[in-house]
Tab-separated table of C-alpha atoms in Angstrom:
chain	number	residue	atom	x	y	z
A	1	MET	CA	-14.255	4.594	11.203
A	2	ASN	CA	-17.613	3.417	9.943
A	3	PHE	CA	-19.855	2.221	12.771
A	4	ASN	CA	-23.083	2.041	10.746
A	5	PRO	CA	-24.629	-1.406	11.522
A	6	LYS	CA	-26.316	-1.556	8.092
A	7	ASN	CA	-23.008	-0.984	6.301
A	8	ARG	CA	-21.263	-3.575	8.455
A	9	SER	CA	-24.038	-6.097	7.721
A	10	SER	CA	-23.813	-5.371	3.974
A	11	ASN	CA	-20.041	-5.776	4.008
A	12	LEU	CA	-20.347	-9.094	5.856
A	13	THR	CA	-22.970	-10.345	3.382
A	14	LEU	CA	-20.758	-9.324	0.458
A	15	LEU	CA	-17.781	-11.099	2.034
A	16	ILE	CA	-19.753	-14.330	2.601
A	17	ALA	CA	-21.206	-14.214	-0.940
A	18	SER	CA	-17.729	-13.686	-2.433
A	19	PHE	CA	-16.333	-16.583	-0.411
A	20	ALA	CA	-19.225	-18.833	-1.520
A	21	ILE	CA	-18.706	-17.929	-5.217
A	22	VAL	CA	-14.963	-18.603	-5.014
A	23	SER	CA	-15.582	-21.932	-3.235
A	24	LEU	CA	-18.088	-23.033	-5.906
A	25	ILE	CA	-15.677	-22.111	-8.709
A	26	LEU	CA	-12.858	-24.081	-7.062
A	27	LEU	CA	-15.117	-27.092	-6.412
A	28	ASN	CA	-16.370	-27.109	-10.008
A	29	THR	CA	-12.827	-26.757	-11.313
A	30	ASN	CA	-11.688	-29.673	-9.145
A	31	SER	CA	-14.647	-31.778	-10.302
A	32	PHE	CA	-13.923	-30.954	-13.946
A	33	PHE	CA	-10.246	-31.847	-13.439
A	34	LYS	CA	-11.170	-35.267	-12.020
A	35	LYS	CA	-13.620	-36.016	-14.853
A	36	PHE	CA	-11.071	-34.986	-17.467
A	37	LYS	CA	-8.495	-37.226	-15.801
A	38	GLU	CA	-10.957	-40.150	-15.813
A	39	GLU	CA	-11.613	-39.599	-19.523
A	40	GLU	CA	-7.884	-39.652	-20.222
A	41	ARG	CA	-7.620	-42.885	-18.251
A	42	LEU	CA	-10.422	-44.416	-20.314
A	43	LYS	CA	-8.708	-43.292	-23.521
A	44	MET	CA	-5.470	-44.943	-22.390
A	45	GLU	CA	-7.267	-48.182	-21.518
A	46	ILE	CA	-8.805	-48.236	-25.010
A	47	TRP	CA	-5.342	-47.639	-26.471
A	48	ALA	CA	-3.921	-50.474	-24.314
A	49	THR	CA	-6.687	-52.861	-25.458
A	50	ALA	CA	-6.034	-51.982	-29.097
A	51	GLN	CA	-2.305	-52.516	-28.537
A	52	SER	CA	-2.934	-55.907	-26.926
A	53	GLU	CA	-5.060	-57.111	-29.853
A	54	PHE	CA	-2.531	-55.736	-32.315
A	55	GLN	CA	0.351	-57.626	-30.669
A	56	GLN	CA	-1.616	-60.900	-30.559
A	57	SER	CA	-2.836	-60.709	-34.143
A	58	SER	CA	-1.115	-62.597	-36.921
A	59	GLU	CA	0.028	-61.047	-40.163
A	60	ASP	CA	-2.961	-62.530	-42.009
A	61	THR	CA	-5.540	-61.093	-39.574
A	62	ASP	CA	-7.488	-58.096	-40.868
A	63	LEU	CA	-8.015	-55.733	-37.905
A	64	GLY	CA	-9.718	-53.029	-39.958
A	65	ASN	CA	-9.272	-49.297	-39.478
A	66	LEU	CA	-10.406	-49.084	-35.824
A	67	HIS	CA	-7.030	-49.932	-34.303
A	68	LEU	CA	-5.260	-47.563	-36.644
A	69	LYS	CA	-7.629	-44.708	-35.720
A	70	VAL	CA	-7.086	-45.403	-31.981
A	71	PHE	CA	-3.304	-45.211	-32.411
A	72	GLN	CA	-3.387	-42.123	-34.640
A	73	ASN	CA	-5.868	-40.082	-32.585
A	74	ASN	CA	-3.745	-40.103	-29.458
A	75	THR	CA	-1.503	-37.095	-30.131
A	76	SER	CA	-1.485	-35.312	-26.763
A	77	THR	CA	-0.877	-37.823	-23.972
A	78	PRO	CA	2.803	-38.797	-23.474
A	79	MET	CA	3.232	-42.598	-23.217
A	80	ILE	CA	5.950	-45.173	-22.629
A	81	LEU	CA	5.197	-48.803	-23.470
A	82	VAL	CA	7.508	-51.349	-21.829
A	83	ASN	CA	7.172	-54.802	-23.425
A	84	LYS	CA	7.731	-58.042	-21.516
A	85	ASP	CA	11.087	-58.497	-23.248
A	86	GLY	CA	12.228	-55.078	-21.875
A	87	SER	CA	11.997	-53.199	-25.155
A	88	VAL	CA	10.621	-49.669	-24.907
A	89	LYS	CA	8.346	-47.748	-27.251
A	90	THR	CA	7.486	-44.064	-26.726
A	91	ASN	CA	4.690	-41.911	-28.080
A	92	ASN	CA	4.232	-38.096	-27.912
A	93	ILE	CA	7.728	-37.721	-26.454
A	94	ASP	CA	10.594	-35.876	-28.144
A	95	LYS	CA	12.403	-38.364	-30.420
A	96	GLU	CA	15.887	-37.219	-29.442
A	97	LYS	CA	15.130	-37.508	-25.730
A	98	SER	CA	13.417	-40.896	-26.140
A	99	ILE	CA	16.782	-42.375	-27.190
A	100	ASP	CA	18.252	-41.493	-23.781
A	101	SER	CA	17.527	-44.458	-21.466
A	102	VAL	CA	18.179	-42.385	-18.318
A	103	TYR	CA	15.630	-39.775	-19.436
A	104	VAL	CA	13.088	-42.516	-20.248
A	105	GLN	CA	13.504	-44.072	-16.767
A	106	LYS	CA	12.952	-40.664	-15.137
A	107	GLN	CA	9.821	-40.181	-17.226
A	108	ILE	CA	8.529	-43.618	-16.193
A	109	LEU	CA	8.906	-42.636	-12.498
A	110	LYS	CA	7.192	-39.324	-13.192
A	111	PHE	CA	4.292	-40.975	-15.041
A	112	GLN	CA	3.877	-43.464	-12.169
A	113	SER	CA	3.436	-40.566	-9.760
A	114	GLU	CA	0.800	-38.991	-12.018
A	115	ASN	CA	-1.205	-42.047	-13.097
A	116	ILE	CA	-1.446	-45.750	-12.230
A	117	PRO	CA	0.284	-47.789	-14.999
A	118	ILE	CA	-1.928	-49.992	-17.177
A	119	SER	CA	-0.971	-53.638	-17.464
A	120	ILE	CA	-1.597	-55.113	-20.921
A	121	ASP	CA	-2.513	-58.801	-20.595
A	122	GLN	CA	-3.918	-61.369	-23.004
A	123	GLN	CA	-5.379	-64.686	-21.779
A	124	GLY	CA	-3.503	-64.419	-18.486
A	125	GLU	CA	-0.206	-63.637	-20.143
A	126	HIS	CA	1.499	-60.306	-19.393
A	127	LEU	CA	2.464	-58.608	-22.632
A	128	ALA	CA	3.482	-55.057	-21.640
A	129	THR	CA	3.028	-52.169	-19.217
A	130	LEU	CA	1.773	-48.772	-20.338
A	131	TYR	CA	3.026	-45.718	-18.462
A	132	TYR	CA	1.350	-42.428	-19.341
A	133	GLY	CA	1.520	-38.868	-18.062
A	134	ASN	CA	-0.870	-35.958	-17.992
A	135	SER	CA	-1.600	-34.275	-21.284
A	136	GLU	CA	-0.651	-30.640	-21.870
A	137	VAL	CA	-4.275	-29.558	-21.413
A	138	LEU	CA	-4.529	-31.415	-18.092
A	139	ASN	CA	-1.289	-29.879	-16.835
A	140	LYS	CA	-2.556	-26.395	-17.664
A	141	LEU	CA	-5.881	-27.139	-16.023
A	142	LYS	CA	-4.057	-28.210	-12.865
A	143	TYR	CA	-2.711	-24.685	-12.384
A	144	TYR	CA	-6.012	-22.995	-13.210
A	145	PRO	CA	-7.251	-22.834	-9.558
A	146	ILE	CA	-3.965	-21.189	-8.513
A	147	ALA	CA	-4.261	-18.623	-11.303
A	148	LEU	CA	-7.901	-18.049	-10.359
A	149	LEU	CA	-7.017	-17.505	-6.698
A	150	LEU	CA	-4.262	-15.086	-7.706
A	151	ILE	CA	-6.679	-13.093	-9.886
A	152	ILE	CA	-9.256	-13.037	-7.065
A	153	PHE	CA	-6.571	-11.944	-4.598
A	154	LEU	CA	-5.433	-9.105	-6.881
A	155	PHE	CA	-9.044	-8.078	-7.478
A	156	ALA	CA	-9.708	-8.081	-3.713
A	157	ALA	CA	-6.538	-6.023	-3.137
A	158	VAL	CA	-7.684	-3.430	-5.698
A	159	ILE	CA	-11.118	-3.229	-4.044
A	160	PHE	CA	-9.511	-2.962	-0.575
A	161	PHE	CA	-7.206	-0.116	-1.574
A	162	PHE	CA	-10.052	1.618	-3.409
A	163	PHE	CA	-12.297	1.576	-0.325
A	164	LYS	CA	-9.371	2.473	1.940
A	165	THR	CA	-8.529	5.488	-0.238
A	166	ASN	CA	-12.195	6.406	-0.463
A	167	LYS	CA	-12.542	6.125	3.307
A	168	ALA	CA	-9.454	8.289	3.858
A	169	SER	CA	-10.865	10.842	1.409
A	170	GLU	CA	-14.167	10.896	3.304
A	171	GLN	CA	-12.328	11.347	6.616
A	172	ASN	CA	-10.301	14.208	5.124
A	173	LYS	CA	-13.532	15.872	3.991
A	174	VAL	CA	-14.968	15.494	7.507
A	175	TRP	CA	-11.857	17.037	9.112
A	176	ALA	CA	-11.800	19.846	6.536
A	177	GLY	CA	-15.512	20.490	7.121
A	178	MET	CA	-15.002	20.577	10.899
A	179	ALA	CA	-12.082	22.981	10.515
A	180	LYS	CA	-14.048	25.338	8.254
A	181	GLU	CA	-17.069	25.196	10.574
A	182	THR	CA	-14.811	25.980	13.556
A	183	ALA	CA	-13.391	28.975	11.685
A	184	HIS	CA	-16.930	30.108	10.877
A	185	GLN	CA	-18.080	29.739	14.497
A	186	ILE	CA	-15.076	31.673	15.826
A	187	GLY	CA	-15.788	34.494	13.376
A	188	THR	CA	-18.987	35.653	15.153
A	189	PRO	CA	-17.564	36.243	18.686
A	190	LEU	CA	-14.386	37.598	17.099
A	191	SER	CA	-16.317	40.360	15.354
A	192	SER	CA	-17.984	41.135	18.666
A	193	LEU	CA	-14.624	41.317	20.462
A	194	LEU	CA	-13.350	43.785	17.865
A	195	GLY	CA	-16.346	46.025	18.573
A	196	TRP	CA	-15.942	45.796	22.360
A	197	ASN	CA	-12.232	46.598	22.101
A	198	GLU	CA	-12.967	49.718	20.051
A	199	LEU	CA	-15.521	50.738	22.688
A	200	LEU	CA	-12.984	50.216	25.482
A	201	LYS	CA	-10.552	52.532	23.716
A	202	THR	CA	-13.041	55.375	24.181
A	203	GLU	CA	-13.161	54.787	27.931
A	204	ASN	CA	-10.677	56.168	30.408
A	205	ILE	CA	-8.631	52.973	30.878
A	206	ASN	CA	-4.969	51.987	30.506
A	207	PRO	CA	-4.132	51.879	26.732
A	208	GLU	CA	-1.872	48.848	27.351
A	209	ILE	CA	-4.969	46.788	28.155
A	210	THR	CA	-6.655	47.443	24.802
A	211	LYS	CA	-3.295	46.962	23.077
A	212	GLU	CA	-2.921	43.458	24.555
A	213	ILE	CA	-6.559	42.652	23.736
A	214	ALA	CA	-5.874	43.722	20.137
A	215	LYS	CA	-2.906	41.327	20.014
A	216	ASP	CA	-5.092	38.436	21.195
A	217	ILE	CA	-7.767	39.374	18.651
A	218	THR	CA	-5.129	39.374	15.899
A	219	ARG	CA	-4.010	35.961	17.124
A	220	LEU	CA	-7.577	34.641	16.946
A	221	GLU	CA	-7.899	36.042	13.439
A	222	THR	CA	-4.742	34.141	12.436
A	223	ILE	CA	-6.083	30.907	13.930
A	224	THR	CA	-9.400	31.404	12.132
A	225	GLU	CA	-7.614	31.967	8.830
A	226	ARG	CA	-5.556	28.802	9.348
A	227	PHE	CA	-8.599	26.636	9.957
A	228	SER	CA	-10.452	28.151	7.019
A	229	LYS	CA	-7.625	27.147	4.644
A	230	ILE	CA	-7.709	23.437	5.578
A	231	GLY	CA	-9.130	21.318	2.768
A	232	SER	CA	-8.713	23.975	0.074
A	233	LEU	CA	-5.718	24.757	-2.128
A	234	PRO	CA	-3.984	27.782	-0.571
A	235	LYS	CA	-2.557	30.647	-2.590
A	236	LEU	CA	1.246	30.886	-2.658
A	237	ASP	CA	3.060	34.229	-2.912
A	238	THR	CA	6.686	35.314	-2.844
A	239	TYR	CA	7.969	35.774	0.731
A	240	ASP	CA	11.330	36.047	2.426
A	241	ILE	CA	11.577	32.743	4.271
A	242	VAL	CA	14.180	34.141	6.696
A	243	LYS	CA	11.822	36.913	7.826
A	244	GLU	CA	8.753	34.639	7.954
A	245	THR	CA	10.590	32.026	10.024
A	246	LYS	CA	12.035	34.662	12.354
A	247	ASP	CA	8.630	36.295	12.890
A	248	ALA	CA	7.066	32.969	13.941
A	249	TYR	CA	10.121	32.253	16.114
A	250	GLU	CA	9.976	35.669	17.828
A	251	TYR	CA	6.251	35.306	18.547
A	252	LEU	CA	6.807	31.997	20.358
A	253	LYS	CA	9.950	33.248	22.099
A	254	LEU	CA	8.033	36.094	23.771
A	255	ARG	CA	5.258	33.761	24.946
A	256	SER	CA	7.360	30.806	26.128
A	257	SER	CA	8.913	29.981	29.479
A	258	LYS	CA	12.078	31.821	30.510
A	259	LEU	CA	13.582	28.362	31.127
A	260	ILE	CA	13.814	27.848	27.360
A	261	GLU	CA	16.810	29.287	25.522
A	262	PHE	CA	16.023	30.384	21.947
A	263	SER	CA	18.586	30.942	19.161
A	264	PHE	CA	18.353	31.686	15.456
A	265	THR	CA	20.937	31.580	12.636
A	266	SER	CA	20.743	31.916	8.855
A	267	ASP	CA	23.227	31.636	5.976
A	268	GLU	CA	21.539	34.517	4.145
A	269	GLU	CA	19.709	37.660	5.216
A	270	GLU	CA	17.004	37.132	2.573
A	271	ILE	CA	15.859	34.013	0.667
A	272	PRO	CA	12.775	34.367	-1.577
A	273	VAL	CA	10.420	31.358	-1.585
A	274	MET	CA	6.846	30.714	-2.742
A	275	LEU	CA	4.844	30.439	0.498
A	276	ASN	CA	1.462	30.689	2.065
A	277	HIS	CA	2.248	33.065	4.909
A	278	THR	CA	-0.426	31.790	7.320
A	279	LEU	CA	0.194	28.062	6.861
A	280	PHE	CA	3.997	28.363	6.918
A	281	ASN	CA	3.905	30.235	10.239
A	282	TRP	CA	1.610	27.502	11.590
A	283	THR	CA	4.191	24.908	10.508
A	284	ILE	CA	7.054	26.625	12.334
A	285	GLU	CA	4.916	27.101	15.445
A	286	ASN	CA	3.970	23.405	15.459
A	287	LEU	CA	7.596	22.285	15.131
A	288	VAL	CA	8.776	24.659	17.885
A	289	LYS	CA	5.897	23.701	20.211
A	290	ASN	CA	6.648	20.014	19.685
A	291	GLY	CA	10.264	20.691	20.640
A	292	ILE	CA	9.159	22.570	23.787
A	293	ASP	CA	6.843	19.699	24.759
A	294	ALA	CA	9.668	17.174	24.215
A	295	MET	CA	11.875	19.209	26.599
A	296	LYS	CA	9.037	19.461	29.156
A	297	GLY	CA	9.356	23.249	29.203
A	298	LYS	CA	13.113	23.428	29.888
A	299	GLY	CA	16.003	23.350	27.394
A	300	SER	CA	17.203	24.919	24.134
A	301	ILE	CA	15.454	25.554	20.828
A	302	HIS	CA	17.599	26.462	17.833
A	303	ILE	CA	16.386	27.368	14.336
A	304	LYS	CA	18.918	27.252	11.536
A	305	ILE	CA	18.343	28.229	7.879
A	306	ILE	CA	20.707	26.740	5.282
A	307	ASN	CA	20.636	27.993	1.689
A	308	GLU	CA	21.754	25.461	-0.950
A	309	GLY	CA	20.878	27.514	-4.025
A	310	LYS	CA	17.873	25.669	-5.431
A	311	GLN	CA	16.756	24.490	-1.994
A	312	VAL	CA	16.559	25.944	1.474
A	313	HIS	CA	16.584	23.877	4.666
A	314	ILE	CA	14.946	25.049	7.892
A	315	GLN	CA	16.207	23.003	10.834
A	316	VAL	CA	14.423	23.107	14.196
A	317	SER	CA	16.541	21.584	16.972
A	318	ASP	CA	15.573	20.821	20.560
A	319	THR	CA	17.246	19.183	23.559
A	320	GLY	CA	14.349	16.867	24.360
A	321	HIS	CA	14.230	13.116	25.054
A	322	GLY	CA	14.472	12.150	21.361
A	323	ILE	CA	12.427	9.944	19.034
A	324	PRO	CA	13.083	6.217	18.439
A	325	LYS	CA	14.345	5.594	14.892
A	326	SER	CA	11.464	3.179	14.281
A	327	ASN	CA	9.035	6.112	14.748
A	328	PHE	CA	10.706	8.562	12.348
A	329	GLN	CA	7.949	8.031	9.746
A	330	ALA	CA	5.080	7.119	12.094
A	331	ILE	CA	5.109	10.467	13.949
A	332	PHE	CA	3.698	12.140	10.810
A	333	ASN	CA	0.639	9.858	10.784
A	334	PRO	CA	-2.648	11.231	12.209
A	335	GLY	CA	-3.314	10.165	15.792
A	336	VAL	CA	0.314	9.293	16.630
A	337	THR	CA	1.479	11.137	19.734
A	338	SER	CA	3.616	10.536	22.826
A	339	LYS	CA	1.635	13.084	24.850
A	340	LYS	CA	-0.945	12.032	27.430
A	341	ARG	CA	-3.250	14.738	26.087
A	342	GLY	CA	-3.552	15.567	22.417
A	343	TRP	CA	-4.935	14.208	19.178
A	344	GLY	CA	-1.636	13.698	17.373
A	345	LEU	CA	-2.593	15.959	14.450
A	346	GLY	CA	0.178	18.593	14.678
A	347	LEU	CA	2.901	16.857	12.684
A	348	SER	CA	0.325	15.330	10.354
A	349	LEU	CA	-0.840	18.867	9.460
A	350	VAL	CA	2.765	20.012	9.127
A	351	LYS	CA	3.505	17.201	6.652
A	352	ARG	CA	0.410	18.041	4.613
A	353	ILE	CA	1.200	21.779	4.555
A	354	VAL	CA	4.833	21.200	3.534
A	355	GLU	CA	4.445	18.323	1.053
A	356	GLU	CA	0.999	18.812	-0.487
A	357	TYR	CA	0.648	22.592	-0.435
A	358	HIS	CA	4.283	23.724	-0.796
A	359	LYS	CA	5.696	20.651	-2.646
A	360	GLY	CA	8.495	20.445	-0.114
A	361	LYS	CA	9.836	17.764	2.210
A	362	ILE	CA	9.948	17.263	5.955
A	363	LYS	CA	11.772	14.611	7.936
A	364	VAL	CA	13.484	13.791	11.203
A	365	LEU	CA	17.093	14.640	10.344
A	366	SER	CA	18.501	13.145	13.548
A	367	SER	CA	17.353	12.175	17.019
A	368	ASN	CA	18.961	10.777	20.151
A	369	LYS	CA	18.910	11.275	23.928
A	370	GLN	CA	20.543	14.687	23.483
A	371	GLY	CA	17.741	15.996	21.280
A	372	THR	CA	16.013	16.015	17.892
A	373	VAL	CA	16.547	17.916	14.640
A	374	MET	CA	13.549	18.308	12.314
A	375	GLN	CA	14.341	19.487	8.780
A	376	LEU	CA	11.934	21.252	6.434
A	377	THR	CA	13.060	21.651	2.798
A	378	LEU	CA	11.528	24.018	0.203
A	379	LYS	CA	12.479	25.174	-3.293
A	380	THR	CA	13.873	28.683	-3.624
A	381	LEU	CA	13.239	31.209	-6.397
A	382	SER	CA	16.946	31.768	-7.079
């Protein structure tokens, strides 16, 4: 998370400025819409005046070209003129539909909801009523603010996801840097321990002591190698997944409580797969340790390898308390853990190692009060 006060202030300023710009655009659009509507009203009033004079004129009266121009220039606004005798005249409405009286009545009601009808009077006498709707341009303009808001929303969403992805990338770089620095820092005392162990071998002490120290040094070297590989693309080589899984399983079996029953089965004695030896062993260890933690140090751990030709499934089963179905995906997110102590990074690392580095899949196959089955799937070389 970014706690820099300057960045937070800049983000807030940008947010306020964006909101102000959007508000101004919407206000100007609304103002323009009203002015355009007023101009259309004025145009209709001019048309109504011309119509009134035309109806009151005699055949011998010369009205000139002004009235004709007023009538001809109105080609966009739909109109319905209802004369005092009930006769109806339409303009800018489909000719076939204008014959339908039911359709015309519906249009009159629609026009009334859009604009106030204009009464055409001459010397106190009511001649006709003009009903008019919004022109095509005005109707399109009405939806402009909605389209604008949608564009702004999509633009904001793109910016949000960009910064979110960028932030996640920065966090990944920080974690990778910390991991590599940890591996580097461990390297110095590790080299010293190797020297001291060689010195102890020359002394008259029990060889089993130096043997056990050598095992712990080897373990530290493995941990250092694991941390050093985080954040960089690991090299994959051909390994027997049955042997690699069994080796990781045997290591944990020897160092776990006697209250835990371990078992291992495999369809095949040998299944070649492209692996990174160090990271794959770390994956198995994480899955087994999670199972042990779920059982609170007492129960059964079973590893089963199933060969399906093009794919191989490694299933790690435990007899722990189970995982709620709603958390099947969430448990692989960084920071998600049911433990009182822990950072919740184990399964997140497992997912990254399996899916990003080995192009495989990992999921909770099943889980209930009797236990959980985690399944890891990789492509085989067969």
